Coordinates of C-alpha atoms in Angstrom, one line a residue:
X1 CA 80.7 73.4 94.4
X2 CA 78.6 70.7 93.1
X3 CA 81.0 68.1 94.5
X4 CA 80.7 69.5 98.0
X5 CA 76.9 69.1 97.9
X6 CA 76.9 65.6 96.6
X7 CA 79.2 64.6 99.4
X8 CA 77.0 65.8 102.1
X9 CA 73.9 64.2 100.2
X10 CA 75.6 60.8 100.5
X11 CA 75.1 61.0 104.3
X12 CA 71.3 61.2 103.3
X13 CA 71.4 58.1 101.0
X14 CA 69.1 55.6 102.6
X15 CA 66.9 54.1 99.9
X16 CA 63.8 56.2 99.0
X17 CA 60.3 54.9 99.8
X18 CA 57.1 56.8 100.0
X19 CA 56.8 58.1 103.9
X20 CA 53.6 59.1 105.7
X21 CA 54.7 62.6 106.5
X22 CA 53.3 65.8 105.4
X23 CA 54.7 67.0 102.0
X24 CA 55.8 70.6 103.3
X25 CA 58.4 68.7 105.5
X26 CA 60.1 66.8 102.8
X27 CA 61.7 67.2 99.2
X28 CA 59.3 65.3 97.3
X29 CA 58.8 64.0 93.9
X30 CA 56.3 65.5 91.3
X31 CA 54.0 62.7 92.4
X32 CA 54.3 63.3 96.2
X33 CA 56.9 60.7 97.2
X34 CA 59.2 61.8 99.9
X35 CA 62.8 61.8 99.4
X36 CA 64.5 63.4 102.2
X37 CA 63.7 65.9 105.1
X38 CA 64.1 69.5 104.2
X39 CA 65.3 70.6 107.4
X40 CA 68.3 68.0 107.3
X41 CA 68.9 68.8 103.9
X42 CA 68.8 72.5 104.7
X43 CA 71.1 72.1 107.8
X44 CA 73.7 70.0 105.9
X45 CA 73.6 72.4 103.1
X46 CA 74.7 75.3 105.2
X47 CA 77.5 73.1 107.0
X48 CA 79.1 73.0 103.6
X49 CA 79.5 76.7 103.1
X50 CA 82.6 76.7 105.2
X51 CA 83.0 79.7 107.1
X52 CA 79.7 81.1 106.3
X53 CA 77.2 78.5 107.5
X54 CA 75.6 80.9 109.9
X55 CA 75.1 83.8 107.6
X56 CA 71.9 85.1 106.0
X57 CA 73.7 84.5 102.4
X58 CA 73.9 80.8 103.4
X59 CA 70.2 80.2 104.4
X60 CA 69.0 82.2 101.3
X61 CA 71.4 79.6 99.1
X62 CA 70.1 76.5 100.6
X63 CA 66.6 77.4 100.7
X64 CA 66.8 78.3 97.0
X65 CA 68.3 74.6 96.4
X66 CA 65.6 73.2 98.4
X67 CA 62.8 74.9 96.7
X68 CA 64.4 73.8 93.3
X69 CA 64.8 70.1 94.2
X70 CA 61.3 69.9 95.5
X71 CA 59.1 68.4 92.7
X72 CA 61.8 68.3 90.1
X73 CA 62.2 64.3 90.0
X74 CA 59.4 61.8 89.3
X75 CA 58.5 58.4 90.4
X76 CA 59.6 57.1 87.1
X77 CA 62.9 58.6 87.8
X78 CA 63.3 56.6 91.1
X79 CA 62.0 53.5 89.4
X80 CA 64.5 53.7 86.6
X81 CA 67.2 54.3 89.0
X82 CA 66.5 51.4 91.4
X83 CA 66.1 49.2 88.3
X84 CA 69.7 50.2 87.3
X85 CA 71.3 50.2 90.7
X86 CA 69.0 48.3 93.0
X87 CA 68.4 51.4 95.2
X88 CA 67.7 55.2 94.7
X89 CA 68.9 58.2 96.6
X90 CA 68.6 61.8 96.3
X91 CA 72.3 62.1 95.5
X92 CA 72.1 59.4 93.1
X93 CA 69.5 61.5 91.1
X94 CA 71.4 64.7 91.2
X95 CA 74.3 63.0 89.9
X96 CA 72.3 61.4 87.0
X97 CA 71.3 64.7 85.4
X98 CA 72.8 67.9 84.7
X99 CA 70.0 69.6 86.8
X100 CA 72.0 70.4 89.9
X101 CA 75.0 71.9 87.9
X102 CA 72.4 74.4 86.4
X103 CA 70.5 75.0 89.4
X104 CA 73.2 75.6 92.1
X105 CA 74.9 78.6 90.3
X106 CA 71.5 80.1 89.7
X107 CA 70.9 80.0 93.4
X108 CA 74.4 81.4 94.4
X109 CA 74.3 84.1 91.7
X110 CA 71.3 85.8 93.5
X111 CA 73.7 86.0 96.5
X112 CA 76.7 87.0 94.7
X113 CA 74.6 89.9 93.0
X114 CA 74.7 91.4 96.8
X115 CA 77.9 90.0 98.3
X116 CA 80.5 87.7 96.6
X117 CA 82.5 87.0 99.7
X118 CA 80.2 86.1 102.6
X119 CA 82.1 82.9 103.5
X120 CA 85.6 81.4 104.0
X121 CA 84.6 79.3 101.2
X122 CA 83.8 82.1 99.0
X123 CA 86.8 83.9 99.8
X124 CA 89.1 80.9 98.9
X125 CA 87.2 80.6 95.6
X126 CA 87.6 84.2 94.9
X127 CA 91.4 84.2 95.8
X128 CA 92.2 81.4 93.5
X129 CA 90.0 83.0 90.5
X130 CA 91.9 86.1 91.1
X131 CA 95.4 84.4 91.1
X132 CA 94.5 82.6 87.9
X133 CA 93.2 85.5 86.1
X134 CA 96.7 87.5 87.1
X135 CA 98.8 84.4 85.8
X136 CA 96.7 84.5 82.5
X137 CA 96.9 88.4 82.0
X138 CA 100.4 89.0 82.8
X139 CA 103.0 88.5 80.1
X140 CA 105.9 88.8 82.7
X141 CA 106.4 85.9 85.0
X142 CA 104.9 86.1 88.4
X143 CA 106.6 86.2 91.9
X144 CA 104.7 83.3 93.3
X145 CA 105.9 84.1 96.6
X146 CA 104.3 87.5 96.7
X147 CA 101.2 86.7 94.5
X148 CA 99.6 85.0 97.4
X149 CA 100.1 87.9 100.0
X150 CA 98.9 90.2 97.4
X151 CA 95.9 88.4 96.6
X152 CA 94.9 88.3 100.4
X153 CA 95.3 91.9 100.4
X154 CA 93.0 92.2 97.4
X155 CA 90.4 89.9 98.6
X156 CA 90.5 91.6 102.1
X157 CA 89.6 94.7 100.6
X158 CA 86.9 93.2 98.3
X159 CA 85.4 91.6 101.5
X160 CA 85.3 95.0 103.3
X161 CA 83.6 96.5 100.4
X162 CA 81.2 93.7 99.9
X163 CA 82.1 93.4 96.3
X164 CA 79.2 91.8 94.3
X165 CA 79.3 90.4 90.8
X166 CA 78.8 93.8 89.1
X167 CA 81.9 94.9 90.6
X168 CA 84.0 92.0 89.5
X169 CA 85.1 93.9 86.2
X170 CA 86.4 96.7 88.2
X171 CA 89.1 94.8 89.1
X172 CA 90.9 95.1 85.9
X173 CA 89.8 98.7 85.2
X174 CA 92.4 101.3 86.0
X175 CA 89.8 103.9 86.4
X176 CA 87.6 102.4 89.0
X177 CA 87.6 103.0 92.8
X178 CA 88.2 99.5 93.5
X179 CA 91.2 98.9 91.3
X180 CA 92.8 101.9 92.9
X181 CA 92.0 101.1 96.4
X182 CA 93.5 97.5 95.9
X183 CA 96.6 99.1 94.1
X184 CA 97.0 101.7 97.0
X185 CA 96.5 99.2 99.9
X186 CA 98.2 96.3 98.4
X187 CA 100.9 97.5 95.8
X188 CA 101.3 96.5 92.1
X189 CA 100.8 92.8 90.7
X190 CA 104.0 91.0 91.8
X191 CA 105.5 90.3 88.4
X192 CA 109.1 89.5 88.3
X193 CA 109.7 92.9 86.6
X194 CA 113.3 94.3 86.5
X195 CA 112.3 97.5 86.8
X196 CA 110.4 98.0 90.6
X197 CA 109.3 101.6 90.2
X198 CA 108.4 103.1 93.7
X199 CA 107.5 106.4 95.2
X200 CA 110.0 108.8 96.6
X201 CA 112.6 107.4 98.9
X202 CA 115.9 108.7 100.4
X203 CA 117.7 105.9 98.6
X204 CA 116.4 107.4 95.2
X205 CA 117.3 110.8 96.1
X206 CA 120.9 109.9 97.0
X207 CA 121.1 109.1 93.2
X208 CA 120.5 112.9 92.3
X209 CA 123.5 115.1 92.2
X210 CA 122.9 118.9 91.9
X211 CA 121.5 121.8 93.8
X212 CA 118.2 121.4 96.2
X213 CA 116.3 123.2 93.4
X214 CA 116.3 123.6 89.8
X215 CA 114.0 124.9 87.3
X216 CA 114.1 123.0 83.7
X217 CA 112.9 124.7 80.6
X218 CA 110.3 122.7 78.6
X219 CA 108.4 123.0 75.6
X220 CA 104.9 121.8 74.8
X221 CA 104.5 120.1 71.5
X222 CA 101.0 118.6 70.6
X223 CA 100.0 119.2 74.2
X224 CA 102.9 117.1 75.3
X225 CA 105.7 118.3 77.7
X226 CA 109.1 117.8 76.3
X227 CA 112.5 118.8 77.7
X228 CA 116.3 118.2 76.8
X229 CA 118.3 115.1 78.1
X230 CA 121.8 114.4 78.0
X231 CA 123.1 110.9 78.2
X232 CA 126.7 110.4 77.5
X233 CA 127.6 112.6 74.4
X234 CA 124.1 112.2 73.2
X235 CA 121.4 115.1 73.7
X236 CA 118.0 114.8 72.4
X237 CA 114.4 116.1 73.2
X238 CA 112.5 113.6 75.4
X239 CA 108.8 113.4 76.3
X240 CA 108.1 113.6 80.0
X241 CA 105.4 110.8 80.5
X242 CA 104.3 110.1 84.0
X243 CA 102.4 107.2 82.5
X244 CA 105.5 105.3 81.5
X245 CA 107.8 103.6 84.1
X246 CA 111.4 104.1 83.1
X247 CA 113.4 106.0 80.5
X248 CA 112.4 104.6 77.2
X249 CA 114.5 104.7 74.1
X250 CA 114.8 103.0 70.7
X251 CA 117.0 100.1 70.0
X252 CA 119.0 102.1 67.1
X253 CA 119.7 104.9 69.7
X254 CA 120.9 102.2 72.2
X255 CA 123.1 100.6 69.6
X256 CA 124.8 104.0 69.2
X257 CA 125.2 104.5 72.9
X258 CA 126.6 101.1 73.4
X259 CA 129.1 102.0 70.4
X260 CA 130.1 105.0 72.5
X261 CA 130.4 103.0 76.0
X262 CA 127.5 105.0 77.5
X263 CA 126.2 101.5 78.8
X264 CA 127.1 97.9 77.9
X265 CA 125.8 94.5 78.2
X266 CA 127.2 94.2 81.7
X267 CA 124.5 96.7 82.5
X268 CA 121.9 94.4 81.3
X269 CA 119.1 93.7 84.0
X270 CA 116.6 91.7 82.1
X271 CA 113.4 92.0 80.2
X272 CA 110.2 93.6 80.9
X273 CA 106.8 94.7 79.2
X274 CA 105.8 98.4 79.5
X275 CA 102.7 100.1 79.0
X276 CA 103.1 104.0 77.5
X277 CA 100.7 106.7 77.7
X278 CA 98.8 105.9 74.7
X279 CA 98.1 102.4 76.0
X280 CA 100.5 100.7 73.6
X281 CA 102.5 97.8 75.2
X282 CA 106.2 97.2 74.2
X283 CA 108.6 94.6 74.8
X284 CA 111.8 95.8 76.1
X285 CA 115.3 95.1 77.2
X286 CA 116.3 97.1 80.5
X287 CA 119.7 98.3 81.5
X288 CA 121.2 100.4 84.4
X289 CA 122.9 103.6 83.3
X290 CA 124.6 106.4 84.9
X291 CA 125.3 110.1 84.3
X292 CA 122.0 111.1 82.9
X293 CA 121.8 115.1 82.9
X294 CA 118.8 117.0 83.1
X295 CA 119.0 120.7 83.8
X296 CA 121.6 121.3 86.6
X297 CA 121.2 117.4 88.0
X298 CA 123.2 114.4 87.2
X299 CA 121.4 111.1 88.2
X300 CA 122.8 107.6 88.5
X301 CA 121.1 104.2 88.8
X302 CA 118.6 105.0 86.1
X303 CA 116.5 102.2 84.5
X304 CA 116.7 102.6 80.8
X305 CA 114.4 100.4 78.8
X306 CA 114.9 99.7 75.1
X307 CA 112.5 98.8 72.6
X308 CA 112.2 98.1 68.7
X309 CA 109.0 100.0 68.3
X310 CA 109.9 103.0 70.0
X311 CA 109.7 106.2 68.0
X312 CA 109.5 108.8 70.9
X313 CA 112.1 108.8 73.8
X314 CA 110.4 109.1 77.2
X315 CA 111.2 110.3 80.7
X316 CA 109.0 107.9 82.8
X317 CA 108.0 107.9 86.6
X318 CA 111.2 106.4 87.8
X319 CA 112.9 109.6 86.9
X320 CA 110.3 111.7 88.6
X321 CA 110.3 109.8 91.9
X322 CA 113.8 110.5 92.3
X323 CA 112.8 113.9 93.4
X324 CA 111.0 114.9 96.6
X325 CA 108.7 117.1 94.8
X326 CA 108.2 118.3 91.1
X327 CA 105.7 120.5 89.3
X328 CA 105.3 121.4 85.8
X329 CA 104.5 125.2 85.2
X330 CA 102.3 125.3 82.0
X331 CA 102.2 129.1 82.0
X332 CA 106.0 129.7 82.1
X333 CA 106.9 126.2 80.5
X334 CA 109.1 125.1 83.5
X335 CA 109.8 121.7 85.0
X336 CA 110.4 122.6 88.6
X337 CA 112.6 119.8 90.5
X338 CA 113.2 119.7 94.1
X339 CA 115.5 117.0 95.8

């Protein structure tokens, strides 16, 4: 942002001399030497706030900058600059010290406290900051083709809500309204994840074979819902976890299953990072498996994640989303599934 203002100041770079005009119409030195017209500086300042030059926010920022510059430099500063370069301009003075770099963010922050996205320039800056933040925070590789569209949608939502600096941290808080509105409107962060869990679709329902409705007996252990799952010849008690993405098992069980040809390396889809209900993040290999049996249902095209640090087998959201409706009856300890 500093570079932009320096550029427009170059248009005001006539050599500075004392001028017989009222002080309040000019940006002056401490001693009263006029440097540049406040009106010209103010108008040029607003022009460099692209797409927001006519907003009250732009006027507030530029008035703040004019106020801070007026009386900041001294005649001695002018004299030293002329001695070194043969001339002295306001832009040269601003380049010479760090005052502008400290002052400009202060003027902007007062506006950002109310609305960060008042101009096209600010929208573009926030969008780039959002993209960079996503790239740094995600372990999985990013789908760049989708990232731009995702950030456009997110920034549009933020602009509609007039997001200010106090709300910036809400972007990474999964419990905040802003986070969830963006997730609902814009979808998930576009990582190149082999597991693309979505809501119910007819295509997902086609992977389920069995009756239109079934009730599966469950048990509650330590306040967690568990049920019987059969995969190949292996039957275990798995935990129902709507906070997990896919089916999740240990690498030791996966090895046994591969020995029994339940799935093979031909079914390998890639790797992914998964967050389970306790907030723990695990790195997994992902396979596609068929013939998963729960109650009277048999399901195909299930995403099975395999992790080294897994001690509890999980049934995640990709299982539940294959059903049009599902309900846990806590009183009677039943999982009610409807295709």
